[in-house]
GROMACS .gro file of C-alpha atoms in nm:
model
  253
    1MET     CA    1  13.010  -4.231  -3.455
    2THR     CA    2  12.677  -4.141  -3.304
    3MET     CA    3  12.671  -3.809  -3.118
    4ALA     CA    4  12.383  -3.870  -2.877
    5SER     CA    5  12.449  -3.799  -2.509
    6VAL     CA    6  12.614  -4.095  -2.337
    7LEU     CA    7  12.461  -4.179  -2.001
    8PRO     CA    8  12.657  -4.338  -1.714
    9THR     CA    9  12.479  -4.670  -1.763
   10VAL     CA   10  12.610  -4.913  -2.020
   11ARG     CA   11  12.474  -5.208  -2.209
   12GLY     CA   12  12.639  -5.550  -2.178
   13LEU     CA   13  12.784  -5.734  -2.477
   14ALA     CA   14  12.960  -6.069  -2.486
   15GLY     CA   15  13.325  -6.071  -2.592
   16VAL     CA   16  13.682  -6.096  -2.467
   17ALA     CA   17  13.972  -5.856  -2.488
   18LEU     CA   18  14.235  -5.953  -2.741
   19VAL     CA   19  14.454  -5.717  -2.939
   20ALA     CA   20  14.538  -5.708  -3.311
   21SER     CA   21  14.892  -5.577  -3.347
   22GLY     CA   22  14.999  -5.356  -3.638
   23VAL     CA   23  15.081  -5.562  -3.944
   24ALA     CA   24  15.059  -5.893  -3.763
   25LEU     CA   25  14.789  -6.023  -3.533
   26VAL     CA   26  14.925  -6.088  -3.186
   27PRO     CA   27  14.647  -6.182  -2.942
   28ALA     CA   28  14.702  -6.041  -2.595
   29PRO     CA   29  14.456  -6.015  -2.305
   30ALA     CA   30  14.350  -5.668  -2.203
   31SER     CA   31  14.288  -5.578  -1.842
   32ALA     CA   32  13.940  -5.629  -1.700
   33ALA     CA   33  13.919  -5.258  -1.626
   34ALA     CA   34  13.996  -5.171  -1.988
   35GLN     CA   35  13.721  -5.404  -2.107
   36HIS     CA   36  13.459  -5.242  -1.889
   37ARG     CA   37  13.540  -4.873  -1.892
   38ALA     CA   38  13.394  -4.633  -2.147
   39PRO     CA   39  13.670  -4.420  -2.303
   40ALA     CA   40  13.670  -4.064  -2.174
   41ALA     CA   41  13.630  -3.937  -2.529
   42ALA     CA   42  13.313  -4.143  -2.564
   43GLN     CA   43  13.158  -3.998  -2.251
   44HIS     CA   44  13.129  -3.638  -2.369
   45ARG     CA   45  12.996  -3.543  -2.712
   46LEU     CA   46  12.963  -3.211  -2.886
   47ALA     CA   47  12.639  -3.137  -3.064
   48ASP     CA   48  12.630  -3.174  -3.442
   49THR     CA   49  12.671  -2.853  -3.639
   50TYR     CA   50  12.384  -2.956  -3.869
   51PRO     CA   51  12.069  -3.145  -3.762
   52ASN     CA   52  12.017  -3.314  -4.100
   53TYR     CA   53  12.152  -3.341  -4.454
   54ALA     CA   54  11.942  -3.057  -4.598
   55GLU     CA   55  12.093  -2.810  -4.354
   56LEU     CA   56  12.442  -2.936  -4.421
   57ALA     CA   57  12.398  -2.915  -4.798
   58ALA     CA   58  12.272  -2.558  -4.764
   59HIS     CA   59  12.594  -2.448  -4.595
   60GLU     CA   60  12.864  -2.679  -4.733
   61THR     CA   61  12.980  -2.732  -5.091
   62GLU     CA   62  12.967  -3.078  -5.242
   63GLY     CA   63  13.292  -3.162  -5.421
   64THR     CA   64  13.486  -2.912  -5.211
   65ASP     CA   65  13.382  -2.983  -4.852
   66TYR     CA   66  13.226  -3.326  -4.888
   67ARG     CA   67  13.142  -3.596  -5.139
   68ARG     CA   68  12.892  -3.879  -5.170
   69VAL     CA   69  12.996  -4.214  -5.313
   70LYS     CA   70  12.754  -4.493  -5.404
   71ARG     CA   71  12.778  -4.832  -5.577
   72PHE     CA   72  12.509  -5.090  -5.618
   73PRO     CA   73  12.613  -5.415  -5.791
   74GLN     CA   74  12.326  -5.603  -5.949
   75GLY     CA   75  12.158  -5.834  -5.700
   76ALA     CA   76  12.332  -5.693  -5.393
   77LYS     CA   77  12.157  -5.782  -5.066
   78VAL     CA   78  12.418  -5.636  -4.828
   79ALA     CA   79  12.540  -5.276  -4.797
   80HIS     CA   80  12.857  -5.150  -4.631
   81ILE     CA   81  12.822  -4.782  -4.542
   82ALA     CA   82  13.043  -4.511  -4.391
   83ILE     CA   83  12.833  -4.204  -4.315
   84HIS     CA   84  13.126  -4.036  -4.137
   85GLY     CA   85  13.386  -4.125  -4.396
   86GLY     CA   86  13.680  -3.943  -4.543
   87SER     CA   87  13.844  -3.727  -4.278
   88ILE     CA   88  13.545  -3.725  -4.041
   89GLU     CA   89  13.623  -4.068  -3.890
   90ALA     CA   90  13.937  -4.165  -4.077
   91GLY     CA   91  13.961  -4.513  -4.225
   92THR     CA   92  13.593  -4.598  -4.214
   93SER     CA   93  13.539  -4.530  -4.586
   94GLN     CA   94  13.825  -4.761  -4.678
   95LEU     CA   95  13.703  -5.041  -4.453
   96ALA     CA   96  13.350  -5.019  -4.592
   97ASP     CA   97  13.466  -4.983  -4.952
   98TYR     CA   98  13.701  -5.280  -4.943
   99SER     CA   99  13.450  -5.501  -4.761
  100ALA     CA  100  13.188  -5.421  -5.023
  101GLN     CA  101  13.424  -5.486  -5.314
  102ALA     CA  102  13.542  -5.815  -5.166
  103SER     CA  103  13.185  -5.948  -5.136
  104GLN     CA  104  13.008  -5.778  -5.429
  105ALA     CA  105  12.798  -5.581  -5.182
  106ALA     CA  106  12.658  -5.231  -5.215
  107PHE     CA  107  12.864  -4.939  -5.087
  108TYR     CA  108  12.784  -4.590  -4.968
  109ALA     CA  109  13.003  -4.322  -4.813
  110PHE     CA  110  12.954  -3.964  -4.705
  111GLU     CA  111  13.307  -3.828  -4.688
  112GLY     CA  112  13.458  -3.513  -4.542
  113ILE     CA  113  13.724  -3.377  -4.776
  114LYS     CA  114  13.805  -3.041  -4.619
  115PRO     CA  115  14.172  -2.968  -4.544
  116THR     CA  116  14.069  -2.924  -4.177
  117GLY     CA  117  13.754  -2.905  -3.965
  118ASN     CA  118  13.575  -3.209  -4.104
  119GLY     CA  119  13.405  -3.269  -3.771
  120THR     CA  120  13.147  -3.007  -3.866
  121LEU     CA  121  13.019  -3.252  -4.129
  122HIS     CA  122  12.923  -3.514  -3.871
  123ILE     CA  123  12.550  -3.592  -3.859
  124THR     CA  124  12.441  -3.835  -3.588
  125ALA     CA  125  12.348  -4.180  -3.724
  126SER     CA  126  11.991  -4.153  -3.593
  127ARG     CA  127  11.943  -3.828  -3.787
  128PHE     CA  128  12.142  -3.908  -4.100
  129ASP     CA  129  11.884  -3.872  -4.377
  130GLU     CA  130  12.089  -3.820  -4.692
  131PRO     CA  131  11.857  -3.939  -4.974
  132ARG     CA  132  12.105  -4.152  -5.169
  133ALA     CA  133  12.190  -4.348  -4.857
  134LEU     CA  134  11.825  -4.407  -4.769
  135THR     CA  135  11.743  -4.519  -5.123
  136LEU     CA  136  12.033  -4.764  -5.128
  137LEU     CA  137  11.942  -4.914  -4.791
  138SER     CA  138  11.578  -4.957  -4.892
  139ARG     CA  139  11.701  -5.213  -5.145
  140VAL     CA  140  11.912  -5.438  -4.919
  141ASP     CA  141  11.847  -5.685  -4.639
  142ARG     CA  142  12.163  -5.636  -4.431
  143THR     CA  143  12.373  -5.335  -4.343
  144VAL     CA  144  12.716  -5.289  -4.190
  145SER     CA  145  12.763  -4.929  -4.076
  146TRP     CA  146  13.129  -4.845  -4.016
  147HIS     CA  147  13.212  -4.576  -3.758
  148GLY     CA  148  13.504  -4.457  -3.551
  149TYR     CA  149  13.537  -4.312  -3.204
  150SER     CA  150  13.827  -4.130  -3.044
  151ASP     CA  151  14.041  -4.342  -2.813
  152SER     CA  152  14.413  -4.350  -2.879
  153THR     CA  153  14.484  -4.590  -2.593
  154GLU     CA  154  14.263  -4.896  -2.635
  155ALA     CA  155  14.243  -5.083  -2.969
  156SER     CA  156  13.882  -5.194  -2.945
  157THR     CA  157  13.543  -5.217  -3.118
  158TYR     CA  158  13.188  -5.165  -2.999
  159VAL     CA  159  12.972  -5.411  -3.193
  160GLY     CA  160  12.607  -5.303  -3.190
  161GLY     CA  161  12.290  -5.268  -3.393
  162ARG     CA  162  11.949  -5.436  -3.404
  163ASP     CA  163  12.067  -5.740  -3.602
  164THR     CA  164  12.146  -5.938  -3.288
  165ALA     CA  165  12.234  -6.261  -3.470
  166LEU     CA  166  12.493  -6.079  -3.680
  167VAL     CA  167  12.621  -5.894  -3.372
  168GLU     CA  168  12.687  -6.230  -3.207
  169ARG     CA  169  12.866  -6.376  -3.510
  170VAL     CA  170  13.082  -6.069  -3.560
  171THR     CA  171  13.169  -6.050  -3.191
  172ALA     CA  172  13.275  -6.415  -3.186
  173GLY     CA  173  13.465  -6.382  -3.514
  174LEU     CA  174  13.660  -6.074  -3.411
  175ARG     CA  175  13.744  -6.231  -3.077
  176ALA     CA  176  13.869  -6.549  -3.244
  177ALA     CA  177  14.084  -6.344  -3.484
  178GLY     CA  178  14.253  -6.165  -3.196
  179PHE     CA  179  14.070  -5.833  -3.192
  180THR     CA  180  13.930  -5.664  -2.882
  181VAL     CA  181  13.552  -5.645  -2.860
  182ALA     CA  182  13.431  -5.434  -2.568
  183ARG     CA  183  13.208  -5.616  -2.322
  184GLU     CA  184  12.994  -5.310  -2.262
  185ILE     CA  185  12.875  -5.033  -2.495
  186PRO     CA  186  12.793  -4.677  -2.386
  187ASP     CA  187  12.423  -4.614  -2.437
  188GLY     CA  188  12.475  -4.364  -2.717
  189LEU     CA  189  12.688  -4.601  -2.924
  190ASP     CA  190  12.489  -4.924  -2.927
  191GLY     CA  191  12.313  -4.867  -3.261
  192SER     CA  192  11.982  -4.992  -3.123
  193SER     CA  193  11.755  -4.706  -3.230
  194PRO     CA  194  11.515  -4.784  -3.516
  195ASP     CA  195  11.607  -4.439  -3.647
  196ASN     CA  196  11.974  -4.529  -3.678
  197ILE     CA  197  12.080  -4.542  -4.043
  198ALA     CA  198  12.220  -4.892  -3.986
  199ASN     CA  199  11.865  -5.014  -3.923
  200LYS     CA  200  11.704  -4.857  -4.229
  201ASN     CA  201  11.730  -5.165  -4.453
  202ARG     CA  202  11.436  -5.383  -4.557
  203ARG     CA  203  11.456  -5.592  -4.241
  204GLY     CA  204  11.477  -5.290  -4.010
  205LYS     CA  205  11.793  -5.413  -3.843
  206GLY     CA  206  12.162  -5.380  -3.914
  207LEU     CA  207  12.511  -5.394  -3.764
  208GLN     CA  208  12.702  -5.093  -3.632
  209LEU     CA  209  13.079  -5.108  -3.579
  210GLU     CA  210  13.235  -4.834  -3.365
  211ILE     CA  211  13.613  -4.872  -3.397
  212SER     CA  212  13.856  -4.683  -3.176
  213SER     CA  213  14.119  -4.459  -3.330
  214ALA     CA  214  14.386  -4.683  -3.176
  215GLN     CA  215  14.244  -4.983  -3.362
  216ARG     CA  216  14.203  -4.792  -3.688
  217LYS     CA  217  14.567  -4.684  -3.672
  218ARG     CA  218  14.664  -5.051  -3.674
  219PHE     CA  219  14.494  -5.089  -4.012
  220PHE     CA  220  14.739  -4.853  -4.184
  221ALA     CA  221  15.118  -4.840  -4.212
  222ASP     CA  222  15.288  -4.642  -3.936
  223GLY     CA  223  14.948  -4.577  -3.778
  224ASP     CA  224  14.899  -4.291  -4.021
  225LEU     CA  225  14.534  -4.183  -4.052
  226THR     CA  226  14.596  -3.881  -4.272
  227ARG     CA  227  14.396  -3.868  -4.591
  228SER     CA  228  14.697  -3.927  -4.817
  229SER     CA  229  14.784  -4.239  -4.618
  230ILE     CA  230  14.445  -4.405  -4.587
  231GLU     CA  231  14.358  -4.348  -4.953
  232ASN     CA  232  14.664  -4.546  -5.065
  233PRO     CA  233  14.583  -4.921  -5.064
  234ALA     CA  234  14.955  -4.998  -5.032
  235ASN     CA  235  14.938  -4.870  -4.674
  236ARG     CA  236  14.683  -5.127  -4.558
  237THR     CA  237  14.817  -5.373  -4.303
  238LYS     CA  238  14.745  -5.741  -4.247
  239ALA     CA  239  14.515  -5.636  -3.964
  240PHE     CA  240  14.300  -5.438  -4.213
  241TYR     CA  241  14.242  -5.747  -4.426
  242ALA     CA  242  14.195  -5.979  -4.128
  243TYR     CA  243  13.932  -5.752  -3.975
  244THR     CA  244  13.729  -5.707  -4.294
  245ALA     CA  245  13.748  -6.081  -4.364
  246VAL     CA  246  13.583  -6.150  -4.028
  247ILE     CA  247  13.295  -5.917  -4.108
  248ASN     CA  248  13.230  -6.067  -4.451
  249LYS     CA  249  13.252  -6.421  -4.320
  250ALA     CA  250  12.992  -6.340  -4.053
  251LEU     CA  251  12.764  -6.199  -4.323
  252SER     CA  252  12.795  -6.511  -4.536
  253ASP     CA  253  12.733  -6.759  -4.252
   0.00000   0.00000   0.00000
């Protein structure tokens, strides 16, 4: 989730409000107000503890506090990344990892693995400069950057990024599958900056998915986002597989 200040103005995005329910998809219209409001948690952001990866690496211990995971299948042209993975924005690593495996795409994750306090490992997407991630993205044409934001009430996704054609396909696909796609995106979460890690591929444009905590809970049994739960594939729900299938289909179209 990007940590830039969120201004009162918002950016429009096509979509309708439908809800994916737990282990089964049950479309249901959300209220107009819910579609247009920015969650309170998305309106106020704390500053990052570290301004870049070098500072983080100087104060945190790899293998104890965080880990970096990277795969690059031969010929991969797409990368699924989770720069706030592990226990920073729970579930994003698993969504990116599975999506990459299912489509033979590249995968990268920066994961918080502390027992507590993983929020200190968050580096804003426009300042995320970890070298392995940048090297991987320099070799692909398309990027899906998986993020999470805190909203335990509305199961929703902000679909943004500079790859506007992919944004449109993903928005339509998620809507058709019964997931809520917000009509408007707070300015700090739209993924439009050229400096955003999602847009660091060879084409200079990617897709950013900001998924609410309420929606991510529906991807795992009993809504459990603890590390032990999300790292067990047996706890993935039908909604998890339906959501990732939409993203990969949009990439292949």
